[in-house]
Short mmCIF file of C-alpha atoms in Angstrom, two decimals:
data_model
loop_
_atom_site.label_atom_id
_atom_site.label_comp_id
_atom_site.label_asym_id
_atom_site.label_seq_id
_atom_site.Cartn_x
_atom_site.Cartn_y
_atom_site.Cartn_z
CA MET A 1 24.57 223.26 -75.39
CA GLN A 2 21.42 224.02 -73.39
CA PRO A 3 20.65 227.27 -71.50
CA ILE A 4 20.48 227.17 -67.71
CA ALA A 5 17.08 228.20 -66.38
CA SER A 6 18.23 229.43 -62.97
CA GLY A 7 21.20 229.55 -60.62
CA GLN A 8 24.49 231.35 -60.56
CA TRP A 9 25.17 230.58 -64.24
CA ARG A 10 21.82 231.94 -65.50
CA ASN A 11 23.45 233.76 -68.43
CA GLN A 12 25.62 230.81 -69.41
CA THR A 13 24.89 227.49 -71.08
CA VAL A 14 25.28 223.90 -69.96
CA VAL A 15 27.47 221.78 -72.20
CA THR A 16 25.82 218.57 -73.40
CA VAL A 17 28.22 217.77 -76.25
CA PHE A 18 31.96 218.28 -76.53
CA ILE A 19 33.95 218.98 -79.68
CA LEU A 20 37.35 217.30 -79.88
CA LEU A 21 39.45 219.75 -81.89
CA GLY A 22 42.14 217.13 -82.49
CA PHE A 23 44.19 218.09 -85.53
CA GLY A 24 41.59 220.49 -86.89
CA GLU A 25 44.26 223.06 -87.77
CA LEU A 26 45.41 220.73 -90.57
CA PRO A 27 42.19 219.78 -92.41
CA GLN A 28 44.02 219.27 -95.71
CA LEU A 29 45.93 216.36 -94.15
CA HIS A 30 42.93 214.50 -92.69
CA ILE A 31 42.88 211.83 -95.42
CA LEU A 32 46.60 211.22 -94.94
CA PHE A 33 46.12 211.12 -91.15
CA PHE A 34 43.26 208.65 -91.58
CA LEU A 35 45.42 206.27 -93.63
CA VAL A 36 48.38 206.55 -91.26
CA PHE A 37 46.28 206.05 -88.12
CA LEU A 38 44.41 203.15 -89.72
CA ALA A 39 47.69 201.44 -90.60
CA ILE A 40 48.97 201.97 -87.05
CA TYR A 41 45.75 200.56 -85.60
CA LEU A 42 45.76 197.46 -87.81
CA MET A 43 49.45 196.74 -87.14
CA THR A 44 49.01 197.30 -83.39
CA MET A 45 46.03 194.97 -83.19
CA THR A 46 47.73 192.32 -85.33
CA GLY A 47 50.98 192.39 -83.35
CA ASN A 48 49.38 192.28 -79.90
CA ILE A 49 46.76 189.67 -80.83
CA LEU A 50 49.57 187.53 -82.25
CA ILE A 51 51.51 187.73 -78.98
CA VAL A 52 48.42 186.77 -76.96
CA LEU A 53 47.79 183.78 -79.22
CA LEU A 54 51.43 182.66 -79.01
CA VAL A 55 51.47 182.93 -75.20
CA VAL A 56 48.26 180.90 -74.96
CA ALA A 57 49.15 178.28 -77.58
CA ASP A 58 52.83 177.55 -76.91
CA HIS A 59 53.49 175.66 -73.68
CA HIS A 60 57.11 176.92 -73.66
CA LEU A 61 55.69 180.38 -73.04
CA HIS A 62 53.59 179.32 -70.06
CA THR A 63 55.86 181.12 -67.59
CA PRO A 64 55.27 184.21 -65.42
CA MET A 65 57.30 186.43 -67.77
CA TYR A 66 55.12 185.61 -70.78
CA PHE A 67 51.95 185.58 -68.71
CA PHE A 68 52.65 189.23 -67.89
CA LEU A 69 53.55 189.89 -71.53
CA GLY A 70 50.18 188.45 -72.56
CA ASN A 71 48.47 190.75 -70.06
CA LEU A 72 50.40 193.72 -71.45
CA SER A 73 49.33 192.86 -75.00
CA CYS A 74 45.68 192.54 -73.94
CA LEU A 75 45.99 195.92 -72.27
CA GLU A 76 47.52 197.48 -75.40
CA ILE A 77 44.65 196.12 -77.52
CA CYS A 78 42.11 197.82 -75.25
CA TYR A 79 44.29 200.93 -74.87
CA THR A 80 44.50 201.48 -78.61
CA SER A 81 40.82 200.70 -79.19
CA THR A 82 39.85 203.34 -76.63
CA VAL A 83 41.42 206.13 -78.69
CA ILE A 84 42.02 205.29 -82.36
CA PRO A 85 38.52 204.26 -83.63
CA ARG A 86 37.10 207.61 -82.46
CA ILE A 87 39.92 209.45 -84.24
CA LEU A 88 39.41 207.46 -87.44
CA GLY A 89 35.70 208.28 -87.43
CA SER A 90 36.47 211.96 -86.99
CA PHE A 91 38.93 211.99 -89.89
CA LEU A 92 36.55 210.09 -92.15
CA THR A 93 33.26 211.89 -91.43
CA GLY A 94 34.45 215.23 -90.10
CA ASP A 95 32.25 214.75 -87.03
CA LYS A 96 34.28 215.88 -84.01
CA THR A 97 31.47 215.81 -81.46
CA ILE A 98 31.33 213.46 -78.50
CA SER A 99 28.65 213.33 -75.79
CA ILE A 100 29.51 214.00 -72.17
CA ILE A 101 28.81 210.36 -71.32
CA GLY A 102 30.98 209.22 -74.22
CA CYS A 103 33.77 211.58 -73.15
CA LEU A 104 33.66 210.41 -69.53
CA ALA A 105 33.58 206.78 -70.65
CA GLN A 106 36.69 207.33 -72.79
CA LEU A 107 38.43 209.15 -69.94
CA TYR A 108 37.48 206.35 -67.52
CA SER A 109 38.73 203.58 -69.82
CA PHE A 110 41.92 205.44 -70.64
CA GLY A 111 42.60 206.07 -66.94
CA ILE A 112 42.11 202.40 -66.02
CA LEU A 113 44.42 201.19 -68.78
CA ALA A 114 47.15 203.82 -68.20
CA ALA A 115 47.24 203.12 -64.46
CA THR A 116 47.21 199.36 -65.00
CA GLU A 117 50.12 199.62 -67.43
CA CYS A 118 52.19 201.49 -64.83
CA TYR A 119 51.67 198.68 -62.32
CA LEU A 120 52.04 195.92 -64.89
CA LEU A 121 55.40 197.26 -66.10
CA ALA A 122 56.54 197.46 -62.47
CA VAL A 123 55.47 193.86 -61.87
CA MET A 124 57.37 192.79 -64.99
CA SER A 125 60.49 194.56 -63.71
CA TYR A 126 60.14 192.72 -60.40
CA ASP A 127 59.84 189.45 -62.33
CA ARG A 128 63.11 190.23 -64.18
CA TYR A 129 64.77 191.14 -60.85
CA ILE A 130 63.90 187.73 -59.41
CA ALA A 131 65.06 185.96 -62.60
CA VAL A 132 68.44 187.72 -62.69
CA CYS A 133 69.25 188.32 -59.01
CA LYS A 134 67.59 185.30 -57.36
CA PRO A 135 67.38 182.63 -60.09
CA LEU A 136 67.48 179.71 -57.66
CA HIS A 137 64.41 181.04 -55.84
CA TYR A 138 62.48 182.07 -58.96
CA SER A 139 59.93 179.24 -58.73
CA VAL A 140 59.22 180.18 -55.09
CA PHE A 141 58.89 183.97 -55.48
CA MET A 142 57.26 183.94 -58.93
CA ASN A 143 55.00 180.92 -59.32
CA THR A 144 51.64 180.72 -61.09
CA ARG A 145 49.61 181.72 -58.05
CA ILE A 146 51.75 184.79 -57.31
CA SER A 147 51.74 185.79 -60.99
CA ILE A 148 47.94 185.76 -61.12
CA GLN A 149 47.75 187.72 -57.87
CA LEU A 150 50.16 190.40 -59.15
CA ALA A 151 48.30 190.74 -62.46
CA THR A 152 44.97 190.97 -60.62
CA TYR A 153 46.38 193.62 -58.30
CA SER A 154 47.62 195.63 -61.30
CA TRP A 155 44.23 195.61 -63.03
CA GLY A 156 42.37 196.21 -59.75
CA SER A 157 44.54 199.20 -58.84
CA GLY A 158 43.93 200.80 -62.23
CA PHE A 159 40.19 200.23 -61.93
CA LEU A 160 39.97 201.62 -58.39
CA GLY A 161 42.07 204.72 -59.04
CA SER A 162 40.22 205.67 -62.21
CA THR A 163 36.84 205.08 -60.55
CA VAL A 164 37.60 207.61 -57.81
CA VAL A 165 38.66 210.30 -60.29
CA ILE A 166 35.80 209.74 -62.74
CA ALA A 167 33.21 209.73 -59.95
CA LEU A 168 34.27 213.24 -58.93
CA THR A 169 34.69 214.46 -62.51
CA SER A 170 31.21 213.28 -63.52
CA ASN A 171 29.68 215.57 -60.87
CA LEU A 172 31.23 218.70 -62.40
CA SER A 173 29.22 221.20 -64.45
CA PHE A 174 30.63 222.25 -67.81
CA CYS A 175 29.56 225.62 -69.19
CA LYS A 176 32.66 227.61 -70.14
CA SER A 177 33.07 226.04 -73.58
CA ASN A 178 32.46 222.74 -75.33
CA GLU A 179 35.76 222.62 -77.25
CA ILE A 180 38.44 220.22 -76.00
CA ASP A 181 41.82 221.05 -77.52
CA HIS A 182 42.92 217.42 -77.82
CA PHE A 183 42.22 214.35 -79.93
CA PHE A 184 40.73 212.38 -77.01
CA CYS A 185 39.11 213.14 -73.66
CA ASP A 186 42.02 213.66 -71.28
CA PHE A 187 41.65 215.11 -67.78
CA PRO A 188 43.74 218.34 -68.04
CA PRO A 189 41.94 219.86 -71.07
CA LEU A 190 38.56 218.64 -69.81
CA ILE A 191 38.88 220.15 -66.34
CA LYS A 192 39.57 223.58 -67.88
CA LEU A 193 35.99 223.64 -69.21
CA ALA A 194 34.34 223.14 -65.81
CA CYS A 195 32.47 226.06 -64.28
CA SER A 196 31.95 224.41 -60.87
CA ASP A 197 34.57 223.87 -58.17
CA THR A 198 37.20 221.44 -59.47
CA SER A 199 39.49 221.44 -56.43
CA LEU A 200 38.28 218.10 -55.04
CA ALA A 201 38.60 216.36 -58.41
CA GLU A 202 42.09 217.82 -58.93
CA ILE A 203 43.20 216.78 -55.44
CA ALA A 204 41.86 213.28 -56.05
CA LEU A 205 43.69 213.12 -59.38
CA SER A 206 46.94 214.26 -57.77
CA VAL A 207 46.66 211.66 -55.00
CA VAL A 208 45.72 208.86 -57.38
CA CYS A 209 48.47 209.79 -59.84
CA SER A 210 51.00 209.87 -57.01
CA ILE A 211 49.97 206.41 -55.83
CA ILE A 212 49.87 205.09 -59.37
CA SER A 213 53.21 206.57 -60.42
CA VAL A 214 55.45 206.77 -57.35
CA PHE A 215 55.25 203.15 -56.17
CA PRO A 216 55.57 201.50 -59.62
CA THR A 217 58.36 203.89 -60.62
CA ALA A 218 60.25 203.24 -57.37
CA LEU A 219 59.84 199.47 -57.78
CA THR A 220 60.98 199.61 -61.41
CA LEU A 221 64.03 201.76 -60.66
CA THR A 222 65.02 199.64 -57.64
CA SER A 223 64.63 196.43 -59.64
CA TYR A 224 66.83 197.64 -62.47
CA ILE A 225 69.47 199.08 -60.14
CA CYS A 226 69.73 195.64 -58.55
CA ILE A 227 69.68 193.94 -61.97
CA ILE A 228 72.46 196.14 -63.38
CA ASN A 229 74.51 195.67 -60.22
CA ALA A 230 74.10 191.89 -60.48
CA ILE A 231 75.00 191.88 -64.18
CA LEU A 232 78.17 193.90 -63.56
CA ARG A 233 79.33 191.31 -61.03
CA ILE A 234 79.13 188.49 -63.61
CA PRO A 235 82.74 187.65 -64.55
CA THR A 236 82.28 186.75 -68.24
CA ASN A 237 81.00 188.92 -71.10
CA THR A 238 78.88 186.03 -72.35
CA GLY A 239 77.20 185.74 -68.98
CA LYS A 240 76.58 189.48 -68.87
CA GLN A 241 75.02 189.47 -72.36
CA LYS A 242 72.81 186.51 -71.50
CA ALA A 243 71.60 188.12 -68.27
CA PHE A 244 70.96 191.48 -69.91
CA SER A 245 69.07 189.89 -72.82
CA THR A 246 66.45 188.59 -70.38
CA CYS A 247 65.37 192.12 -69.44
CA SER A 248 66.48 194.39 -72.31
CA SER A 249 63.13 194.27 -74.12
CA HIS A 250 61.21 195.25 -70.99
CA LEU A 251 63.71 198.02 -70.20
CA ILE A 252 63.17 199.55 -73.67
CA VAL A 253 59.37 199.43 -73.24
CA VAL A 254 59.58 201.01 -69.76
CA THR A 255 61.84 203.80 -71.03
CA ILE A 256 59.53 204.63 -73.96
CA PHE A 257 56.34 204.57 -71.85
CA TYR A 258 57.57 206.57 -68.86
CA GLY A 259 59.64 208.93 -71.00
CA SER A 260 56.66 209.99 -73.10
CA LEU A 261 54.35 210.31 -70.06
CA LEU A 262 56.85 212.51 -68.21
CA ALA A 263 57.30 214.65 -71.31
CA VAL A 264 53.55 215.35 -71.43
CA TYR A 265 52.71 215.87 -67.77
CA LEU A 266 55.91 217.23 -66.20
CA VAL A 267 57.79 219.13 -68.91
CA PRO A 268 56.17 222.45 -69.99
CA SER A 269 55.55 222.53 -73.74
CA SER A 270 53.16 223.85 -76.35
CA LYS A 271 49.73 222.34 -76.94
CA ASN A 272 50.74 221.03 -80.35
CA LEU A 273 53.88 219.41 -78.95
CA ASN A 274 51.80 217.78 -76.20
CA LYS A 275 49.49 216.38 -78.87
CA ILE A 276 52.43 214.91 -80.76
CA ILE A 277 53.87 213.32 -77.60
CA SER A 278 50.38 212.05 -76.68
CA VAL A 279 50.20 210.36 -80.09
CA PHE A 280 53.47 208.67 -79.21
CA TYR A 281 52.39 207.09 -75.92
CA THR A 282 48.77 206.39 -76.88
CA LEU A 283 49.33 205.09 -80.42
CA LEU A 284 52.97 204.32 -81.16
CA THR A 285 53.97 202.68 -77.86
CA PRO A 286 51.31 199.93 -78.24
CA LEU A 287 52.65 199.43 -81.79
CA PHE A 288 56.30 199.24 -80.72
CA ASN A 289 55.78 196.82 -77.82
CA PRO A 290 55.03 193.68 -79.86
CA LEU A 291 57.81 194.59 -82.32
CA ILE A 292 60.32 195.01 -79.50
CA TYR A 293 59.37 191.74 -77.82
CA THR A 294 59.27 189.68 -81.03
CA LEU A 295 62.51 191.10 -82.46
CA ARG A 296 64.55 190.86 -79.26
CA ASN A 297 63.07 187.77 -77.60
CA LYS A 298 64.36 184.38 -78.71
CA GLU A 299 61.50 182.39 -77.18
CA VAL A 300 58.81 184.49 -78.84
CA ASN A 301 60.74 184.37 -82.13
CA ARG A 302 61.01 180.59 -81.88
CA ALA A 303 57.28 180.19 -81.19
CA LEU A 304 56.41 182.59 -84.02
CA ARG A 305 58.59 180.71 -86.53
CA LYS A 306 57.15 177.38 -85.43
CA TYR A 307 53.54 178.42 -85.96
CA LEU A 308 54.35 180.26 -89.20
CA ASN A 309 55.96 177.07 -90.53
CA LYS A 310 52.88 175.11 -89.51
CA LEU A 311 50.64 177.63 -91.25
CA ILE A 312 52.77 177.51 -94.43
CA SER A 313 52.76 173.70 -94.38
CA PHE A 314 48.98 173.65 -93.90
CA THR A 315 48.31 176.07 -96.76
#
């Protein structure tokens, strides 16, 4: 930190470097944490890259549903890479420092990806609504052009919302402390360190979060209410199972993602519990997604077996 030469904070210091406390209260477990987080990272990258390759390579998967799944896997690759490599470096070297620019860059990237995932999951729920409730009109309401537009809107919304928040956050002065009680640069612990007026940034965050969360959540809930209602009207159990199987994987992913986010930001809990839940939605959810889709999706399973057989035959 550097001393301020003049101004209302003359006796304070300006923060130039942050310290991410992370899991510093358990230094004896850092080697174990490093191995566990490294394994999670490698499995997450492998699973999501595999899904992207399958969606691109197999023409049977060239449908809107798998196009969105490919987008989700690309997002999870970036999402995980925003957080885990920094944590691994901290565990391995003991260096917990991060520059202000690096912290804001991580916060910006994380915000873009989190917001985009909210919209992307909502778009995927809408896709399942059309498939189950309006199957005869699926090719009209969910063709290639519309799919690309919806994916572009999802990524654009995440980019725009995060840009507004980070632009206001980057103008804040930090001089209270340089210790962030988290394992990555998140907005709530970062804003506590500001010594300038944070009201505008907090209002912007509230507005952006409302736009990002309320509309996608409403669309997702409405879609699944309609889907469940349509499934219950199917006369045969076989028909019900077939219809539900088309959206069960996505429903599990939505439940895990939104459940962990709500637990962190809406339910009061201790700092350590928040860290544990944050690990869940930042690290474990990207790991679970490819497992859920490959284990419960017949088309992805079929494509995976086909290319594994080809690889075995080649070797």
